[in-house]
Short mmCIF file of C-alpha atoms in Angstrom, two decimals:
data_model
loop_
_atom_site.label_atom_id
_atom_site.label_comp_id
_atom_site.label_asym_id
_atom_site.label_seq_id
_atom_site.Cartn_x
_atom_site.Cartn_y
_atom_site.Cartn_z
CA MET B 1 -60.52 140.15 -16.35
CA SER B 2 -63.82 141.92 -16.75
CA VAL B 3 -64.25 144.33 -19.60
CA LEU B 4 -66.98 146.11 -17.73
CA GLU B 5 -67.79 146.42 -14.08
CA VAL B 6 -70.84 148.33 -12.94
CA LYS B 7 -71.09 149.01 -9.24
CA ASP B 8 -74.13 150.22 -7.36
CA LEU B 9 -75.46 152.34 -10.23
CA GLY B 10 -78.45 154.51 -9.33
CA LYS B 11 -80.55 156.89 -11.36
CA ARG B 12 -83.53 159.00 -10.41
CA PHE B 13 -85.79 161.13 -12.64
CA ASP B 14 -87.33 163.77 -10.39
CA THR B 15 -89.13 161.65 -7.82
CA LEU B 16 -88.99 158.39 -9.74
CA GLN B 17 -86.10 156.14 -8.79
CA VAL B 18 -85.47 154.20 -11.98
CA LEU B 19 -82.32 152.32 -11.03
CA HIS B 20 -81.60 151.14 -7.48
CA GLY B 21 -77.98 150.18 -7.12
CA ILE B 22 -77.31 148.03 -10.19
CA SER B 23 -74.13 145.95 -10.06
CA PHE B 24 -72.89 143.47 -12.61
CA SER B 25 -69.82 142.66 -14.61
CA LEU B 26 -69.19 141.57 -18.15
CA GLU B 27 -66.35 139.40 -19.41
CA LYS B 28 -64.62 139.87 -22.72
CA GLY B 29 -66.47 137.98 -25.43
CA GLU B 30 -69.52 137.50 -23.27
CA ALA B 31 -73.06 138.33 -24.37
CA ILE B 32 -75.55 139.36 -21.70
CA ALA B 33 -79.25 139.63 -22.37
CA ILE B 34 -81.24 141.89 -20.08
CA ILE B 35 -84.90 140.98 -19.84
CA GLY B 36 -87.75 142.43 -17.86
CA SER B 37 -91.03 144.24 -18.33
CA SER B 38 -91.30 147.79 -19.66
CA GLY B 39 -90.34 150.39 -17.10
CA SER B 40 -88.00 148.06 -15.23
CA GLY B 41 -85.02 150.30 -16.00
CA LYS B 42 -83.32 148.25 -18.73
CA THR B 43 -83.13 151.06 -21.25
CA THR B 44 -82.07 153.60 -18.63
CA LEU B 45 -79.22 151.30 -17.66
CA LEU B 46 -77.99 151.17 -21.26
CA ARG B 47 -78.36 154.93 -21.58
CA CYS B 48 -76.29 155.42 -18.43
CA LEU B 49 -73.53 153.22 -19.81
CA ASN B 50 -73.51 155.31 -22.98
CA PHE B 51 -73.46 158.60 -21.07
CA LEU B 52 -76.84 159.62 -22.44
CA GLU B 53 -78.04 159.81 -18.84
CA LYS B 54 -75.94 160.73 -15.85
CA PRO B 55 -76.25 158.29 -12.96
CA ASP B 56 -76.74 159.78 -9.48
CA LYS B 57 -74.59 157.17 -7.81
CA GLY B 58 -72.27 154.31 -8.58
CA THR B 59 -69.23 153.67 -10.72
CA ILE B 60 -68.59 152.34 -14.20
CA ILE B 61 -65.26 150.64 -14.78
CA VAL B 62 -64.06 149.65 -18.24
CA ASN B 63 -60.83 147.66 -18.64
CA ASN B 64 -59.96 148.49 -15.03
CA ASN B 65 -60.26 152.24 -15.61
CA VAL B 66 -62.90 154.11 -13.67
CA ILE B 67 -64.66 155.98 -16.46
CA PHE B 68 -67.50 157.20 -14.30
CA ASP B 69 -67.77 157.78 -10.60
CA ALA B 70 -70.78 159.69 -9.31
CA MET B 71 -68.70 160.86 -6.32
CA ASP B 72 -65.83 162.13 -8.45
CA ALA B 73 -66.58 165.12 -10.68
CA ALA B 74 -63.24 164.68 -12.44
CA THR B 75 -64.62 161.58 -14.16
CA GLN B 76 -67.57 163.52 -15.55
CA LYS B 77 -65.85 166.22 -17.60
CA GLU B 78 -67.82 166.93 -20.74
CA SER B 79 -64.67 166.99 -22.86
CA GLU B 80 -63.70 163.48 -21.82
CA VAL B 81 -67.18 162.00 -21.87
CA ARG B 82 -67.06 162.10 -25.64
CA LYS B 83 -63.98 159.85 -25.73
CA LYS B 84 -65.30 157.56 -23.02
CA ARG B 85 -68.46 156.93 -24.99
CA LEU B 86 -66.34 155.19 -27.59
CA HIS B 87 -65.88 152.23 -25.24
CA PHE B 88 -69.54 151.56 -25.93
CA GLY B 89 -71.57 151.25 -29.07
CA LEU B 90 -75.33 151.63 -28.98
CA VAL B 91 -77.94 150.32 -31.37
CA PHE B 92 -81.22 152.14 -30.84
CA GLN B 93 -84.71 150.78 -30.95
CA ASN B 94 -85.60 153.32 -33.67
CA PHE B 95 -82.32 152.91 -35.64
CA ASN B 96 -81.73 156.69 -35.74
CA LEU B 97 -79.90 156.55 -39.04
CA PHE B 98 -78.92 159.89 -40.56
CA PRO B 99 -81.51 160.36 -43.33
CA GLN B 100 -79.43 162.63 -45.57
CA TYR B 101 -76.56 160.19 -45.92
CA THR B 102 -76.25 156.98 -47.89
CA VAL B 103 -76.02 153.66 -46.11
CA LEU B 104 -72.23 153.61 -46.53
CA LYS B 105 -71.83 157.20 -45.36
CA ASN B 106 -73.92 156.45 -42.29
CA VAL B 107 -71.37 153.81 -41.37
CA THR B 108 -68.26 155.84 -42.17
CA LEU B 109 -69.25 159.35 -41.03
CA ALA B 110 -68.22 159.11 -37.38
CA ALA B 111 -64.94 157.38 -38.20
CA GLU B 112 -64.15 160.14 -40.68
CA MET B 113 -64.78 162.78 -38.01
CA LEU B 114 -62.60 160.96 -35.50
CA ALA B 115 -59.82 160.46 -38.02
CA LYS B 116 -59.38 164.23 -38.21
CA GLU B 117 -58.09 164.13 -34.65
CA ARG B 118 -55.25 161.79 -35.59
CA PRO B 119 -51.84 163.48 -35.63
CA ASP B 120 -50.95 161.89 -38.97
CA TYR B 121 -54.26 162.82 -40.61
CA LYS B 122 -52.82 165.51 -42.89
CA GLN B 123 -50.00 163.37 -44.27
CA ASN B 124 -52.03 160.19 -44.71
CA LYS B 125 -55.45 161.64 -45.37
CA LYS B 126 -56.10 159.66 -48.51
CA ALA B 127 -55.02 156.31 -47.10
CA ILE B 128 -56.93 156.86 -43.87
CA LEU B 129 -60.15 157.74 -45.65
CA GLU B 130 -59.79 154.81 -48.02
CA GLY B 131 -59.29 152.52 -45.06
CA ILE B 132 -62.47 153.85 -43.47
CA GLN B 133 -64.38 153.26 -46.71
CA GLU B 134 -63.08 149.72 -46.99
CA ASN B 135 -63.95 149.00 -43.40
CA GLY B 136 -67.45 150.39 -43.95
CA LYS B 137 -67.98 148.17 -46.98
CA ARG B 138 -66.66 145.15 -45.11
CA LEU B 139 -69.06 145.74 -42.21
CA LEU B 140 -72.00 146.25 -44.53
CA SER B 141 -71.23 143.00 -46.29
CA GLN B 142 -71.01 141.34 -42.88
CA VAL B 143 -74.61 142.43 -42.19
CA GLY B 144 -75.62 141.37 -45.71
CA LEU B 145 -76.09 144.80 -47.27
CA SER B 146 -73.31 144.98 -49.85
CA ASP B 147 -75.87 145.78 -52.52
CA LYS B 148 -77.34 148.76 -50.65
CA LEU B 149 -74.26 150.95 -50.15
CA ASP B 150 -75.62 153.91 -52.10
CA TYR B 151 -79.21 153.71 -50.90
CA TYR B 152 -80.68 156.28 -48.56
CA PRO B 153 -82.28 155.09 -45.31
CA HIS B 154 -85.84 155.77 -46.49
CA GLN B 155 -85.27 153.50 -49.48
CA ILE B 156 -84.64 150.35 -47.44
CA SER B 157 -86.77 148.33 -45.01
CA GLY B 158 -86.75 148.70 -41.25
CA GLY B 159 -84.82 145.47 -40.83
CA GLN B 160 -82.21 146.66 -43.29
CA GLN B 161 -82.03 150.03 -41.54
CA GLN B 162 -81.35 148.31 -38.24
CA ARG B 163 -78.62 146.23 -39.83
CA VAL B 164 -77.02 149.44 -41.11
CA ALA B 165 -77.26 150.82 -37.56
CA ILE B 166 -75.44 147.74 -36.28
CA ALA B 167 -72.70 148.18 -38.89
CA ARG B 168 -72.49 151.84 -37.91
CA ALA B 169 -72.00 150.96 -34.26
CA LEU B 170 -69.37 148.33 -35.15
CA ALA B 171 -67.42 150.79 -37.28
CA LEU B 172 -65.88 152.44 -34.22
CA GLU B 173 -64.86 149.08 -32.76
CA PRO B 174 -66.40 149.55 -29.33
CA ASP B 175 -65.32 147.33 -26.43
CA ILE B 176 -68.95 146.68 -25.62
CA LEU B 177 -71.83 146.76 -28.05
CA CYS B 178 -75.22 147.60 -26.54
CA PHE B 179 -78.59 146.88 -28.12
CA ASP B 180 -81.69 148.64 -26.89
CA GLU B 181 -84.63 146.47 -27.94
CA PRO B 182 -83.24 146.25 -31.48
CA THR B 183 -86.29 144.52 -32.95
CA SER B 184 -89.12 146.22 -31.05
CA ALA B 185 -89.82 148.75 -33.79
CA LEU B 186 -89.87 146.13 -36.53
CA ASP B 187 -92.59 144.13 -38.18
CA PRO B 188 -92.45 140.52 -36.99
CA GLU B 189 -91.26 139.24 -40.36
CA LEU B 190 -88.29 141.62 -40.26
CA THR B 191 -87.03 140.74 -36.79
CA GLY B 192 -85.41 137.51 -38.00
CA GLU B 193 -82.84 139.16 -40.24
CA VAL B 194 -81.72 141.48 -37.43
CA LEU B 195 -81.56 138.72 -34.84
CA LYS B 196 -79.51 136.67 -37.29
CA VAL B 197 -76.93 139.45 -37.51
CA ILE B 198 -76.72 139.72 -33.72
CA ARG B 199 -76.46 135.94 -33.41
CA ASN B 200 -73.62 136.06 -35.88
CA LEU B 201 -71.86 138.67 -33.75
CA ALA B 202 -72.27 136.46 -30.69
CA GLU B 203 -70.64 133.59 -32.55
CA ARG B 204 -67.68 135.87 -33.22
CA ASN B 205 -67.47 136.49 -29.47
CA THR B 206 -68.47 140.12 -29.64
CA THR B 207 -68.89 141.55 -26.15
CA MET B 208 -72.53 142.59 -25.99
CA ILE B 209 -75.34 143.74 -23.76
CA ILE B 210 -78.69 143.10 -25.36
CA VAL B 211 -81.90 144.49 -23.94
CA THR B 212 -84.65 142.45 -25.53
CA HIS B 213 -88.17 141.11 -25.31
CA GLU B 214 -87.31 138.17 -27.58
CA MET B 215 -87.04 135.44 -24.97
CA ASN B 216 -86.14 132.57 -27.29
CA PHE B 217 -83.47 134.68 -28.87
CA ALA B 218 -82.07 135.66 -25.47
CA ARG B 219 -81.94 132.03 -24.41
CA ASP B 220 -80.12 131.00 -27.60
CA VAL B 221 -77.63 133.78 -27.94
CA ALA B 222 -76.81 135.08 -24.48
CA ASP B 223 -74.15 133.58 -22.22
CA ARG B 224 -75.92 135.08 -19.27
CA ILE B 225 -79.37 136.46 -18.55
CA ILE B 226 -80.09 139.38 -16.27
CA PHE B 227 -83.69 139.78 -15.17
CA MET B 228 -84.55 143.30 -14.02
CA ASP B 229 -87.65 144.52 -12.26
CA GLU B 230 -88.40 147.94 -10.79
CA GLY B 231 -84.84 149.12 -11.13
CA VAL B 232 -83.07 146.19 -9.50
CA ILE B 233 -81.41 143.06 -10.83
CA VAL B 234 -83.68 140.36 -9.44
CA GLU B 235 -81.87 137.39 -10.82
CA GLN B 236 -79.03 136.51 -13.12
CA GLY B 237 -77.42 133.38 -14.39
CA LYS B 238 -77.00 131.07 -17.34
CA PRO B 239 -80.00 131.05 -19.69
CA GLN B 240 -81.03 127.50 -18.69
CA GLU B 241 -80.97 128.41 -14.99
CA VAL B 242 -82.98 131.59 -15.36
CA PHE B 243 -85.49 130.32 -17.89
CA ASP B 244 -85.95 126.74 -16.69
CA ASN B 245 -85.27 127.08 -12.99
CA PRO B 246 -85.93 130.63 -11.89
CA LYS B 247 -85.27 131.06 -8.19
CA GLU B 248 -87.10 134.29 -7.57
CA GLU B 249 -90.86 134.58 -7.46
CA ARG B 250 -90.85 137.73 -9.62
CA THR B 251 -88.84 136.00 -12.33
CA LYS B 252 -91.31 133.13 -12.37
CA GLN B 253 -94.24 135.51 -12.70
CA PHE B 254 -92.59 137.42 -15.51
CA LEU B 255 -91.69 134.29 -17.45
CA ALA B 256 -95.12 132.79 -16.87
CA ARG B 257 -96.74 135.81 -18.49
CA TYR B 258 -94.48 135.34 -21.49
CA THR B 259 -95.14 131.66 -21.95
CA GLU B 260 -98.89 132.07 -21.47
CA GLY B 261 -99.03 134.23 -24.57
CA LYS B 262 -97.24 131.64 -26.67
CA MET P 1 -96.89 209.64 -74.32
CA ASN P 2 -93.15 210.04 -74.75
CA GLN P 3 -92.75 210.28 -71.00
CA ILE P 4 -93.47 206.53 -70.59
CA PRO P 5 -89.84 205.41 -71.12
CA VAL P 6 -88.69 208.08 -68.69
CA ILE P 7 -91.14 206.93 -66.02
CA ILE P 8 -90.25 203.27 -66.55
CA SER P 9 -86.58 204.01 -66.18
CA ARG P 10 -87.15 206.05 -63.01
CA LEU P 11 -89.31 203.27 -61.55
CA SER P 12 -86.65 200.71 -62.39
CA GLU P 13 -83.98 202.85 -60.84
CA SER P 14 -85.95 203.24 -57.61
CA PHE P 15 -86.69 199.51 -57.56
CA LEU P 16 -82.95 199.00 -57.22
CA ILE P 17 -83.31 200.45 -53.72
CA ASN P 18 -85.86 197.74 -52.92
CA CYS P 19 -83.50 195.14 -54.32
CA ARG P 20 -80.49 196.42 -52.38
CA LEU P 21 -82.47 196.53 -49.16
CA PHE P 22 -83.74 193.01 -49.87
CA VAL P 23 -80.28 191.56 -50.44
CA LEU P 24 -78.63 193.30 -47.49
CA THR P 25 -81.45 192.32 -45.15
CA LEU P 26 -81.12 188.67 -46.12
CA VAL P 27 -77.33 188.64 -45.96
CA PHE P 28 -77.38 189.86 -42.37
CA SER P 29 -80.65 188.55 -40.99
CA LEU P 30 -80.24 184.93 -42.08
CA PRO P 31 -77.14 184.37 -39.86
CA LEU P 32 -78.26 186.81 -37.13
CA GLY P 33 -81.54 184.91 -36.88
CA LEU P 34 -79.61 181.72 -36.11
CA LEU P 35 -77.76 183.49 -33.32
CA ILE P 36 -81.05 184.74 -31.87
CA ALA P 37 -82.51 181.24 -32.19
CA PHE P 38 -79.63 179.82 -30.14
CA GLY P 39 -80.20 182.59 -27.59
CA SER P 40 -83.88 181.76 -27.29
CA MET P 41 -83.03 178.08 -26.73
CA CYS P 42 -80.16 178.81 -24.33
CA ARG P 43 -80.13 176.81 -21.12
CA PHE P 44 -78.99 179.92 -19.21
CA LYS P 45 -82.39 181.30 -18.22
CA PRO P 46 -81.66 185.05 -17.97
CA LEU P 47 -80.24 185.12 -21.50
CA ARG P 48 -83.11 183.07 -22.86
CA TRP P 49 -85.60 185.37 -21.16
CA LEU P 50 -83.84 188.47 -22.49
CA VAL P 51 -83.74 187.16 -26.05
CA ARG P 52 -87.37 186.03 -25.98
CA THR P 53 -88.48 189.42 -24.64
CA PHE P 54 -86.57 191.12 -27.43
CA VAL P 55 -88.21 188.88 -30.03
CA TRP P 56 -91.59 189.63 -28.50
CA ILE P 57 -91.01 193.38 -28.76
CA ILE P 58 -89.83 193.20 -32.35
CA ARG P 59 -92.60 190.89 -33.47
CA GLY P 60 -95.11 192.76 -31.35
CA THR P 61 -94.69 196.18 -32.96
CA PRO P 62 -95.16 197.32 -36.56
CA LEU P 63 -92.06 197.33 -38.75
CA MET P 64 -93.07 200.80 -39.87
CA LEU P 65 -92.82 202.03 -36.29
CA GLN P 66 -89.46 200.33 -35.86
CA LEU P 67 -88.15 202.13 -38.93
CA ILE P 68 -89.18 205.47 -37.46
CA ILE P 69 -87.76 204.73 -34.03
CA ILE P 70 -84.45 203.49 -35.39
CA PHE P 71 -84.07 206.44 -37.72
CA TYR P 72 -85.21 209.26 -35.40
CA GLY P 73 -84.64 207.64 -32.00
CA PRO P 74 -80.89 208.19 -31.65
CA GLY P 75 -81.23 211.88 -32.52
CA LEU P 76 -84.02 212.37 -30.00
CA LEU P 77 -81.84 210.77 -27.34
CA GLY P 78 -79.15 213.32 -28.10
CA MET P 79 -76.92 210.98 -30.09
CA SER P 80 -76.21 213.00 -33.15
CA MET P 81 -74.54 211.55 -36.21
CA THR P 82 -75.68 207.98 -35.61
CA TRP P 83 -76.65 207.78 -39.25
CA PRO P 84 -74.73 209.36 -42.13
CA ASN P 85 -76.28 212.41 -43.74
CA GLY P 86 -78.82 212.24 -46.50
CA ASP P 87 -79.85 209.21 -48.53
CA ALA P 88 -77.06 207.03 -47.19
CA GLY P 89 -78.25 207.58 -43.62
CA ARG P 90 -81.87 206.83 -44.42
CA PHE P 91 -80.91 203.69 -46.27
CA THR P 92 -78.57 202.48 -43.51
CA ALA P 93 -81.24 203.06 -40.86
CA ALA P 94 -83.77 201.15 -42.96
CA THR P 95 -81.35 198.27 -43.42
CA VAL P 96 -80.68 198.05 -39.68
CA ALA P 97 -84.40 198.05 -38.89
CA PHE P 98 -85.12 195.40 -41.50
CA VAL P 99 -82.26 193.18 -40.40
CA ILE P 100 -83.37 193.21 -36.76
CA ASN P 101 -87.01 192.66 -37.64
CA TYR P 102 -86.40 189.81 -40.06
CA ALA P 103 -83.77 188.16 -37.88
CA CYS P 104 -86.38 187.87 -35.12
CA TYR P 105 -88.96 186.26 -37.39
CA LEU P 106 -86.38 183.94 -38.90
CA SER P 107 -85.09 182.98 -35.45
CA GLU P 108 -88.49 181.55 -34.58
CA ILE P 109 -88.54 179.54 -37.81
CA TYR P 110 -85.05 178.25 -37.06
CA ARG P 111 -86.00 177.38 -33.49
CA GLY P 112 -89.04 175.45 -34.69
CA GLY P 113 -86.89 173.60 -37.21
CA ILE P 114 -84.14 172.75 -34.76
CA GLU P 115 -86.54 171.60 -32.07
CA SER P 116 -88.41 169.41 -34.55
CA ILE P 117 -85.38 167.20 -35.18
CA PRO P 118 -85.87 163.96 -33.22
CA LYS P 119 -83.72 163.63 -30.11
CA GLY P 120 -82.48 160.31 -31.47
CA GLN P 121 -80.48 162.11 -34.16
CA TYR P 122 -78.47 163.99 -31.52
CA GLU P 123 -78.08 160.87 -29.43
CA ALA P 124 -76.91 158.82 -32.40
CA GLY P 125 -74.24 161.45 -33.04
CA GLN P 126 -73.28 161.52 -29.38
CA VAL P 127 -72.79 157.79 -28.99
CA LEU P 128 -70.66 157.86 -32.14
CA GLY P 129 -68.28 160.24 -30.39
CA MET P 130 -69.13 163.35 -32.37
CA THR P 131 -68.68 166.81 -30.90
CA LYS P 132 -71.63 169.17 -30.51
CA GLY P 133 -70.40 171.16 -33.50
CA GLN P 134 -70.08 168.06 -35.65
CA ILE P 135 -73.56 166.94 -34.69
CA PHE P 136 -75.00 170.33 -35.58
CA PHE P 137 -73.21 170.79 -38.88
CA LYS P 138 -72.97 167.20 -40.09
CA VAL P 139 -76.14 165.64 -38.73
CA THR P 140 -78.92 168.12 -38.00
CA LEU P 141 -78.28 171.24 -40.10
CA LEU P 142 -79.33 169.84 -43.47
CA GLN P 143 -82.41 168.23 -41.94
CA VAL P 144 -83.32 171.57 -40.39
CA VAL P 145 -82.77 173.38 -43.70
CA LYS P 146 -85.05 170.93 -45.49
CA ARG P 147 -87.79 171.41 -42.92
CA ILE P 148 -87.67 175.20 -42.76
CA LEU P 149 -87.34 175.88 -46.46
CA PRO P 150 -91.08 176.49 -47.07
CA PRO P 151 -91.60 178.92 -44.15
CA VAL P 152 -88.33 180.73 -44.94
CA GLY P 153 -89.53 181.05 -48.53
CA ASN P 154 -92.68 182.71 -47.20
CA GLU P 155 -90.64 185.13 -45.14
CA VAL P 156 -88.35 185.98 -48.05
CA ILE P 157 -91.32 186.69 -50.31
CA THR P 158 -92.88 188.92 -47.66
CA LEU P 159 -89.59 190.77 -47.38
CA VAL P 160 -89.64 191.72 -51.05
CA LYS P 161 -92.92 193.55 -50.54
CA ASP P 162 -92.00 194.92 -47.12
CA THR P 163 -88.99 196.74 -48.55
CA SER P 164 -91.34 199.44 -49.79
CA LEU P 165 -92.05 200.35 -46.15
CA ALA P 166 -88.63 202.02 -46.19
CA ARG P 167 -90.36 205.01 -47.78
CA ILE P 168 -91.65 205.99 -44.33
CA ILE P 169 -88.20 207.38 -43.61
CA ALA P 170 -87.95 208.86 -47.09
CA ASN P 171 -86.08 206.15 -48.92
CA LYS P 172 -87.07 206.74 -52.50
CA GLU P 173 -88.06 203.22 -53.36
CA ILE P 174 -90.44 202.23 -56.12
CA ILE P 175 -93.79 202.87 -54.41
CA MET P 176 -92.64 206.27 -53.22
CA MET P 177 -91.46 207.12 -56.71
CA ALA P 178 -94.75 206.02 -58.24
CA GLY P 179 -96.61 207.87 -55.50
CA GLU P 180 -95.06 211.13 -56.66
CA TYR P 181 -96.65 210.60 -60.06
CA SER P 182 -100.03 209.70 -58.65
CA SER P 183 -100.07 212.78 -56.47
CA LYS P 184 -99.70 214.71 -59.71
CA GLY P 185 -102.70 212.83 -61.12
CA LEU P 186 -100.90 210.06 -63.00
CA ILE P 187 -102.01 206.75 -61.49
CA TRP P 188 -100.66 204.04 -63.83
CA PRO P 189 -97.05 204.09 -62.55
CA LEU P 190 -98.36 202.99 -59.16
CA PHE P 191 -100.17 200.06 -60.76
CA ALA P 192 -97.07 199.27 -62.77
CA THR P 193 -95.03 198.74 -59.63
CA GLY P 194 -97.01 195.55 -59.08
CA VAL P 195 -95.35 194.05 -62.15
CA TYR P 196 -91.90 194.57 -60.63
CA PHE P 197 -92.88 192.78 -57.44
CA LEU P 198 -94.59 189.98 -59.34
CA ILE P 199 -91.58 189.29 -61.53
CA PHE P 200 -89.13 189.43 -58.62
CA ILE P 201 -91.25 187.08 -56.53
CA GLY P 202 -91.80 184.81 -59.51
CA VAL P 203 -88.05 184.31 -59.74
CA LEU P 204 -87.82 183.64 -56.00
CA THR P 205 -90.62 181.10 -56.19
CA VAL P 206 -88.80 179.19 -58.90
CA LEU P 207 -85.61 179.34 -56.86
CA PHE P 208 -87.25 177.95 -53.73
CA ASP P 209 -88.97 175.20 -55.73
CA TYR P 210 -85.56 174.28 -57.08
CA LEU P 211 -84.01 174.17 -53.60
CA GLU P 212 -86.83 172.01 -52.28
CA LYS P 213 -86.35 169.59 -55.16
CA LYS P 214 -82.62 169.54 -54.48
CA LEU P 215 -83.29 168.37 -50.94
CA SER P 216 -86.00 165.89 -51.83
CA TYR P 217 -83.44 163.07 -52.18
CA PHE P 218 -83.85 162.24 -48.51
CA HIS P 219 -86.75 162.03 -46.09
CA ALA P 220 -86.51 163.85 -42.78
#
């Protein structure tokens, strides 16, 4: 059973059609890497999945529930969008950590807010909050930052900040974790530590969609590659197929430009 | 010579009017300014237009004129008894005029602060399932406060000195009190008023420095 099914998703900004009918599905435990040049619509696709943009057409189905249907306004209610977002986690290119909170608080804040909506919050407040703290510490140790719990974002490196952002996204246990060019804002020597964390997640069979320009990383980590160009999925398949035997001319051109530089 | 203590005590007494006006103006204009800021950023165009026009009018005319209009205007329009009789009425009218005027200036500072917060902060809150209220209070507010502290400090310091404009509708504040002496040929009380303002603003400056230090633990 697919965790995620995207059908015929379209998005237009004014006169610019950014996504032309994107369809794909994602299995539980699968990691997809989306590659393609800038402006091909990769980021917009992730933003649509996270309800940061509203698609003009198409449907998004998670665990067999239609969570978005462009033709059905009932699926777009603002009050429910907030809950639906929780199916997805998003790691931003620029981390977007909350500067006034410590590393640990960055990870636990959203869970603490959500816990208030639990019916048993008042009775079990202390236990619930302790559980959230423990979970936060566990996640931060998983990304190798146990010694930075009380640091503020500006006191740690970009690579460390991005690892905090990953822990923050994991804290809400999303069905699907999305990465939007997670290493593009980092110095080259800092990308490794972030990629290592993502690789580790892939080994634990975390369901992920990774938009990336790191081709070697995509080949290693992803179960499937999607190549996008000008708002359409040009080609998809296993990493070996797409990288070693691309069928489409546009894929070949794109990959050729990448290998030339190396 | 023995009239010096008397004059000092009368100046001090009248400076209390400045202080009261200062405190009341801040208490009401700080939150009202936030409301106006939200209005001027509202997605509903007619409301946004209305609020921005209002801010333009208030910032576009002298506070002294606004004091006069607010105090005398209702009476001229046939609305008697808008303000209580005597000193209380003059002081209430001055407070209302100051609150409106300062709320408009503060609203623009707030708006600048709110709009300067990177979109990514809102989006990070959104994808973490926070409500709009939670994002505002838990994510952006403190960052906004940190950013607007210096310009708000400016505004607050200006307010201290502006309070003496209340004399235009016969509030007997410190400059007006000193002016009565100078019109009788005694000029030093007027000069002395400067000391009151200097000390008051000195305290405020220290306070704002302290607040800025308090918020220096994070970068935003």
